[in-house]
């Protein structure tokens, strides 16, 4: 019967290490919970596969050959690696030998409100943690990049689908407010007439330039005049400050990106926007990814708790 290295399996490797450590076929059989003939048969198979006696008699016991001594540390490593296939690797953010490198899909809002808090929090940990943050242009692109691995995780508005291989966890609900330079608006644009008469700036992330506000206005037989479209929240306050142009953006940007501009309620009734973190099922069991997702969720809950206390 012909043997080759492909005949090696976990049981034979475990049998070899047990004999090596015990220095006895009988003791190895007792430790493994099998009969001595089973161990002897397995050892004979190993000898034929490897082409070496592996163990030779010395007095009342046996000792490993030189080749067996060379094999032992490599086989220990192989056994440990085979065992690791059946358990998720732990991630310890305090361990400098652990690493977590992630590509995160997110736009300006999510970076400002959530990921900036996350990034500062991570400076307290010793593990090698690094991010690549890239924009999410559309829901379709979001799903595609989660599937092909370009994104490990996204923090973004709902992608608008029900892909069975994409997992989502809700983070925050956001309302929309109107921002303007008070030097050019003595009356806040919080009525429909004033709002529609004003010139508007808006955010467009991808090729789809439709907006919920315009759809709602159309239902009422109204429209607004858009004079500026940009792909970054950061650009809007620099552009509209000192002009009569107004913009409608998330409320939580008032104290950060939109600081310095006045704000009022939006006269167009809009549903709140829900933001999620989303990931592909292949990353569901990753300990590092799970830890990161928990950090993001905790930050979102903390934001809502702080806002709740401020309102009470």
Short mmCIF file of C-alpha atoms in Angstrom, two decimals:
data_model
loop_
_atom_site.label_atom_id
_atom_site.label_comp_id
_atom_site.label_asym_id
_atom_site.label_seq_id
_atom_site.Cartn_x
_atom_site.Cartn_y
_atom_site.Cartn_z
CA UNK A 1 0.00 0.00 0.00
CA UNK A 2 1.35 3.39 -0.99
CA UNK A 3 1.38 6.29 1.48
CA UNK A 4 2.17 9.97 0.97
CA UNK A 5 2.03 13.18 3.00
CA UNK A 6 -1.63 13.69 2.11
CA UNK A 7 -2.44 10.70 4.32
CA UNK A 8 -1.52 12.76 7.39
CA UNK A 9 -4.48 13.92 9.46
CA UNK A 10 -5.09 15.57 12.81
CA UNK A 11 -5.39 12.27 14.70
CA UNK A 12 -2.04 11.00 13.44
CA UNK A 13 -0.33 14.27 14.30
CA UNK A 14 -1.89 14.26 17.77
CA UNK A 15 -0.85 10.64 18.22
CA UNK A 16 2.74 11.47 17.27
CA UNK A 17 2.96 14.37 19.77
CA UNK A 18 1.43 12.29 22.55
CA UNK A 19 3.94 9.46 22.03
CA UNK A 20 6.73 12.04 21.78
CA UNK A 21 5.73 13.66 25.08
CA UNK A 22 4.99 10.44 26.96
CA UNK A 23 7.92 8.40 25.69
CA UNK A 24 5.67 5.34 25.69
CA UNK A 25 3.08 3.80 23.38
CA UNK A 26 1.20 2.41 26.38
CA UNK A 27 1.10 5.77 28.18
CA UNK A 28 0.06 7.52 24.96
CA UNK A 29 -2.81 5.05 24.50
CA UNK A 30 -4.02 5.65 28.05
CA UNK A 31 -3.88 9.44 27.62
CA UNK A 32 -5.70 9.33 24.28
CA UNK A 33 -8.31 6.92 25.64
CA UNK A 34 -7.73 4.24 23.00
CA UNK A 35 -6.24 0.77 22.98
CA UNK A 36 -2.51 0.16 22.59
CA UNK A 37 -3.02 -1.66 19.25
CA UNK A 38 -4.70 1.49 17.86
CA UNK A 39 -1.68 3.61 18.80
CA UNK A 40 0.74 1.02 17.44
CA UNK A 41 -1.18 0.84 14.16
CA UNK A 42 -1.22 4.62 13.86
CA UNK A 43 2.50 4.83 14.58
CA UNK A 44 3.18 2.26 11.90
CA UNK A 45 1.20 4.36 9.39
CA UNK A 46 3.21 7.43 10.36
CA UNK A 47 6.50 5.58 9.88
CA UNK A 48 5.50 4.55 6.35
CA UNK A 49 4.29 8.06 5.44
CA UNK A 50 7.39 9.80 6.83
CA UNK A 51 9.90 7.10 5.88
CA UNK A 52 11.56 7.13 9.30
CA UNK A 53 11.26 4.88 12.41
CA UNK A 54 10.38 8.01 14.46
CA UNK A 55 10.79 6.15 17.78
CA UNK A 56 13.30 3.45 18.70
CA UNK A 57 13.66 1.31 21.82
CA UNK A 58 15.97 2.46 24.59
CA UNK A 59 15.91 0.28 27.68
CA UNK A 60 12.31 -0.21 28.76
CA UNK A 61 11.04 2.80 26.88
CA UNK A 62 11.36 4.47 23.49
CA UNK A 63 13.13 7.61 22.34
CA UNK A 64 12.52 9.78 19.28
CA UNK A 65 14.84 9.67 16.33
CA UNK A 66 16.63 12.81 15.16
CA UNK A 67 14.03 13.24 12.44
CA UNK A 68 11.20 12.95 14.99
CA UNK A 69 12.87 15.64 17.12
CA UNK A 70 12.96 17.93 14.07
CA UNK A 71 9.30 17.19 13.32
CA UNK A 72 7.92 17.76 16.82
CA UNK A 73 7.90 21.60 16.99
CA UNK A 74 6.50 21.87 13.47
CA UNK A 75 3.74 19.38 14.24
CA UNK A 76 2.84 21.24 17.45
CA UNK A 77 2.41 24.40 15.38
CA UNK A 78 0.32 22.55 12.77
CA UNK A 79 -1.96 21.15 15.49
CA UNK A 80 -2.46 24.60 17.00
CA UNK A 81 -3.21 26.10 13.59
CA UNK A 82 -5.71 23.33 12.84
CA UNK A 83 -7.41 23.94 16.19
CA UNK A 84 -7.57 27.68 15.51
CA UNK A 85 -9.66 26.99 12.41
CA UNK A 86 -12.57 26.00 14.66
CA UNK A 87 -12.47 29.00 16.99
CA UNK A 88 -12.56 32.73 16.42
CA UNK A 89 -9.36 34.55 17.30
CA UNK A 90 -9.77 36.81 20.30
CA UNK A 91 -9.09 40.51 19.90
CA UNK A 92 -7.62 42.47 22.78
CA UNK A 93 -7.45 46.24 22.09
CA UNK A 94 -4.97 46.59 24.94
CA UNK A 95 -2.53 44.07 23.41
CA UNK A 96 0.09 45.78 21.20
CA UNK A 97 0.57 42.52 19.29
CA UNK A 98 -3.04 42.48 18.10
CA UNK A 99 -4.07 44.34 14.97
CA UNK A 100 -7.28 45.49 13.33
CA UNK A 101 -7.15 47.18 9.92
CA UNK A 102 -10.53 48.10 8.44
CA UNK A 103 -11.89 49.85 5.38
CA UNK A 104 -14.97 51.83 6.42
CA UNK A 105 -17.48 53.35 4.04
CA UNK A 106 -18.84 56.64 5.42
CA UNK A 107 -19.65 60.18 4.35
CA UNK A 108 -19.10 63.53 6.07
CA UNK A 109 -22.04 63.29 8.47
CA UNK A 110 -21.06 59.88 9.84
CA UNK A 111 -17.40 60.90 10.10
CA UNK A 112 -18.27 64.09 11.98
CA UNK A 113 -20.86 62.66 14.35
CA UNK A 114 -19.65 59.10 15.00
CA UNK A 115 -16.28 58.17 13.52
CA UNK A 116 -14.45 61.24 14.87
CA UNK A 117 -15.50 60.16 18.38
CA UNK A 118 -14.44 56.60 17.62
CA UNK A 119 -11.04 57.65 16.31
CA UNK A 120 -10.26 59.70 19.41
CA UNK A 121 -11.42 56.87 21.67
CA UNK A 122 -9.12 54.39 19.92
CA UNK A 123 -6.05 56.43 20.84
CA UNK A 124 -6.36 54.98 24.36
CA UNK A 125 -5.68 51.45 23.09
CA UNK A 126 -2.34 49.81 22.36
CA UNK A 127 -3.39 47.43 19.58
CA UNK A 128 -2.44 48.27 16.01
CA UNK A 129 -5.74 49.74 14.80
CA UNK A 130 -5.93 51.53 11.46
CA UNK A 131 -8.76 52.74 9.21
CA UNK A 132 -9.32 53.64 5.61
CA UNK A 133 -12.44 55.80 5.40
CA UNK A 134 -13.93 56.07 1.93
CA UNK A 135 -17.14 57.75 0.70
CA UNK A 136 -20.38 55.88 0.06
CA UNK A 137 -21.78 57.14 -3.23
CA UNK A 138 -24.98 55.11 -3.36
CA UNK A 139 -26.83 52.25 -1.71
CA UNK A 140 -26.04 49.98 -4.65
CA UNK A 141 -22.32 50.76 -4.38
CA UNK A 142 -22.46 50.23 -0.63
CA UNK A 143 -23.75 46.67 -1.01
CA UNK A 144 -21.36 45.86 -3.86
CA UNK A 145 -18.30 47.01 -1.91
CA UNK A 146 -19.34 45.15 1.22
CA UNK A 147 -19.66 42.03 -0.90
CA UNK A 148 -16.33 42.32 -2.69
CA UNK A 149 -14.43 43.30 0.46
CA UNK A 150 -13.66 46.90 -0.53
CA UNK A 151 -15.60 47.88 2.60
CA UNK A 152 -15.35 45.86 5.80
CA UNK A 153 -18.05 48.01 7.35
CA UNK A 154 -20.22 50.97 6.42
CA UNK A 155 -21.73 53.66 8.61
CA UNK A 156 -24.36 55.27 6.43
CA UNK A 157 -28.03 55.82 5.76
CA UNK A 158 -30.12 52.76 4.90
CA UNK A 159 -29.01 51.34 1.55
CA UNK A 160 -32.66 50.78 0.66
CA UNK A 161 -32.66 47.04 0.04
CA UNK A 162 -32.99 43.67 1.73
CA UNK A 163 -29.83 41.78 0.74
CA UNK A 164 -29.73 38.55 2.74
CA UNK A 165 -25.93 38.59 3.02
CA UNK A 166 -25.75 42.12 4.46
CA UNK A 167 -26.36 42.62 8.19
CA UNK A 168 -27.49 45.99 9.56
CA UNK A 169 -27.70 47.51 13.02
CA UNK A 170 -29.52 50.80 13.58
CA UNK A 171 -27.45 53.60 15.13
CA UNK A 172 -29.15 57.01 15.02
CA UNK A 173 -32.20 58.82 13.72
CA UNK A 174 -31.55 62.30 12.35
CA UNK A 175 -33.80 65.29 11.65
CA UNK A 176 -33.16 67.96 9.03
CA UNK A 177 -32.82 71.67 9.81
CA UNK A 178 -32.36 74.75 7.68
CA UNK A 179 -29.05 76.70 7.94
CA UNK A 180 -28.53 80.29 6.82
CA UNK A 181 -26.44 83.43 7.32
CA UNK A 182 -28.54 85.69 9.63
CA UNK A 183 -26.97 88.80 8.09
CA UNK A 184 -28.91 88.06 4.89
CA UNK A 185 -32.09 86.70 6.46
CA UNK A 186 -33.75 88.94 9.02
CA UNK A 187 -36.67 86.52 8.88
CA UNK A 188 -35.77 82.82 9.34
CA UNK A 189 -36.71 80.72 6.28
CA UNK A 190 -39.04 78.57 8.36
CA UNK A 191 -42.19 79.14 6.29
CA UNK A 192 -42.85 77.45 2.97
CA UNK A 193 -43.05 80.72 1.05
CA UNK A 194 -39.77 82.11 2.37
CA UNK A 195 -38.09 78.72 2.00
CA UNK A 196 -39.12 78.27 -1.64
CA UNK A 197 -38.22 81.88 -2.52
CA UNK A 198 -34.63 81.42 -1.30
CA UNK A 199 -31.67 80.06 -3.27
CA UNK A 200 -30.46 76.67 -2.00
CA UNK A 201 -27.25 74.67 -1.67
CA UNK A 202 -27.41 70.90 -1.37
CA UNK A 203 -25.32 67.76 -0.98
CA UNK A 204 -25.05 65.19 -3.77
CA UNK A 205 -22.81 62.19 -3.09
CA UNK A 206 -23.22 60.22 -6.30
CA UNK A 207 -24.86 60.30 -9.68
CA UNK A 208 -28.37 60.27 -8.22
CA UNK A 209 -29.31 63.91 -7.65
CA UNK A 210 -32.86 63.25 -6.41
CA UNK A 211 -33.73 64.52 -2.93
CA UNK A 212 -36.55 63.79 -0.51
CA UNK A 213 -37.12 67.52 0.01
CA UNK A 214 -37.74 68.12 -3.69
CA UNK A 215 -40.06 65.14 -3.87
CA UNK A 216 -42.11 66.46 -0.94
CA UNK A 217 -42.24 69.95 -2.44
CA UNK A 218 -43.43 68.52 -5.77
CA UNK A 219 -46.32 66.79 -3.98
CA UNK A 220 -47.40 70.23 -2.75
CA UNK A 221 -46.98 71.80 -6.18
CA UNK A 222 -43.94 73.75 -5.00
CA UNK A 223 -40.25 73.76 -5.89
CA UNK A 224 -37.01 75.31 -4.72
CA UNK A 225 -34.16 76.84 -6.73
CA UNK A 226 -30.84 75.04 -6.26
CA UNK A 227 -27.82 77.19 -7.12
CA UNK A 228 -25.08 75.02 -5.59
CA UNK A 229 -24.41 71.28 -5.41
CA UNK A 230 -21.35 69.89 -3.60
CA UNK A 231 -20.23 66.46 -2.42
CA UNK A 232 -18.93 67.50 1.01
CA UNK A 233 -20.63 69.03 4.05
CA UNK A 234 -17.40 70.87 4.89
CA UNK A 235 -17.61 72.96 1.73
CA UNK A 236 -21.11 74.30 2.26
CA UNK A 237 -20.56 76.71 5.20
CA UNK A 238 -17.50 78.22 3.54
CA UNK A 239 -19.46 78.79 0.35
CA UNK A 240 -22.78 80.10 1.69
CA UNK A 241 -21.45 82.26 4.55
CA UNK A 242 -21.82 85.87 3.49
CA UNK A 243 -24.50 85.01 0.93
CA UNK A 244 -28.31 84.66 1.02
CA UNK A 245 -28.08 80.99 0.02
CA UNK A 246 -29.61 78.53 2.51
CA UNK A 247 -29.16 74.79 2.96
CA UNK A 248 -31.04 71.92 4.61
CA UNK A 249 -28.80 69.50 6.46
CA UNK A 250 -28.78 67.17 9.50
CA UNK A 251 -29.48 68.82 12.86
CA UNK A 252 -26.42 67.35 14.61
CA UNK A 253 -24.07 69.30 12.35
CA UNK A 254 -25.11 72.58 14.01
CA UNK A 255 -22.32 72.55 16.59
CA UNK A 256 -19.58 71.29 14.31
CA UNK A 257 -19.49 71.65 10.53
CA UNK A 258 -22.23 74.29 10.39
CA UNK A 259 -21.10 76.27 13.45
CA UNK A 260 -21.39 80.02 12.82
CA UNK A 261 -24.57 79.79 10.78
CA UNK A 262 -28.06 80.30 12.17
CA UNK A 263 -30.53 77.44 12.11
CA UNK A 264 -34.29 76.99 12.09
CA UNK A 265 -36.78 74.22 11.54
CA UNK A 266 -37.32 73.04 7.98
CA UNK A 267 -40.83 73.98 6.79
CA UNK A 268 -41.01 70.83 4.69
CA UNK A 269 -42.26 67.84 6.66
CA UNK A 270 -39.69 65.08 6.22
CA UNK A 271 -39.29 61.66 7.82
CA UNK A 272 -36.23 61.27 10.00
CA UNK A 273 -33.19 59.66 8.39
CA UNK A 274 -31.97 56.49 10.06
CA UNK A 275 -28.27 55.65 9.98
CA UNK A 276 -26.95 52.11 10.24
CA UNK A 277 -23.73 50.22 10.45
CA UNK A 278 -23.72 47.44 7.86
CA UNK A 279 -21.40 44.50 7.24
CA UNK A 280 -21.18 41.36 5.16
CA UNK A 281 -21.95 38.01 6.81
CA UNK A 282 -18.35 36.84 6.32
CA UNK A 283 -17.25 39.36 8.99
CA UNK A 284 -20.01 38.49 11.44
CA UNK A 285 -17.88 36.19 13.63
CA UNK A 286 -14.63 38.15 13.46
CA UNK A 287 -13.75 39.12 17.03
CA UNK A 288 -11.96 42.29 15.96
CA UNK A 289 -14.84 43.40 13.77
CA UNK A 290 -17.37 42.59 16.49
CA UNK A 291 -15.41 44.67 18.97
CA UNK A 292 -15.29 47.59 16.53
CA UNK A 293 -19.02 47.35 15.79
CA UNK A 294 -19.76 47.38 19.51
CA UNK A 295 -17.66 50.52 19.93
CA UNK A 296 -19.61 52.27 17.18
CA UNK A 297 -22.95 51.19 18.65
CA UNK A 298 -21.93 52.40 22.13
CA UNK A 299 -20.98 55.80 20.70
CA UNK A 300 -24.37 56.11 18.97
CA UNK A 301 -26.20 55.22 22.18
CA UNK A 302 -24.06 57.69 24.13
CA UNK A 303 -24.96 60.49 21.69
CA UNK A 304 -28.66 59.81 22.08
CA UNK A 305 -28.39 59.58 25.90
CA UNK A 306 -26.56 62.91 26.09
CA UNK A 307 -29.19 64.56 23.91
CA UNK A 308 -31.95 63.07 26.05
CA UNK A 309 -30.39 64.53 29.21
CA UNK A 310 -29.99 67.92 27.56
CA UNK A 311 -33.68 68.01 26.65
CA UNK A 312 -34.91 66.96 30.10
#
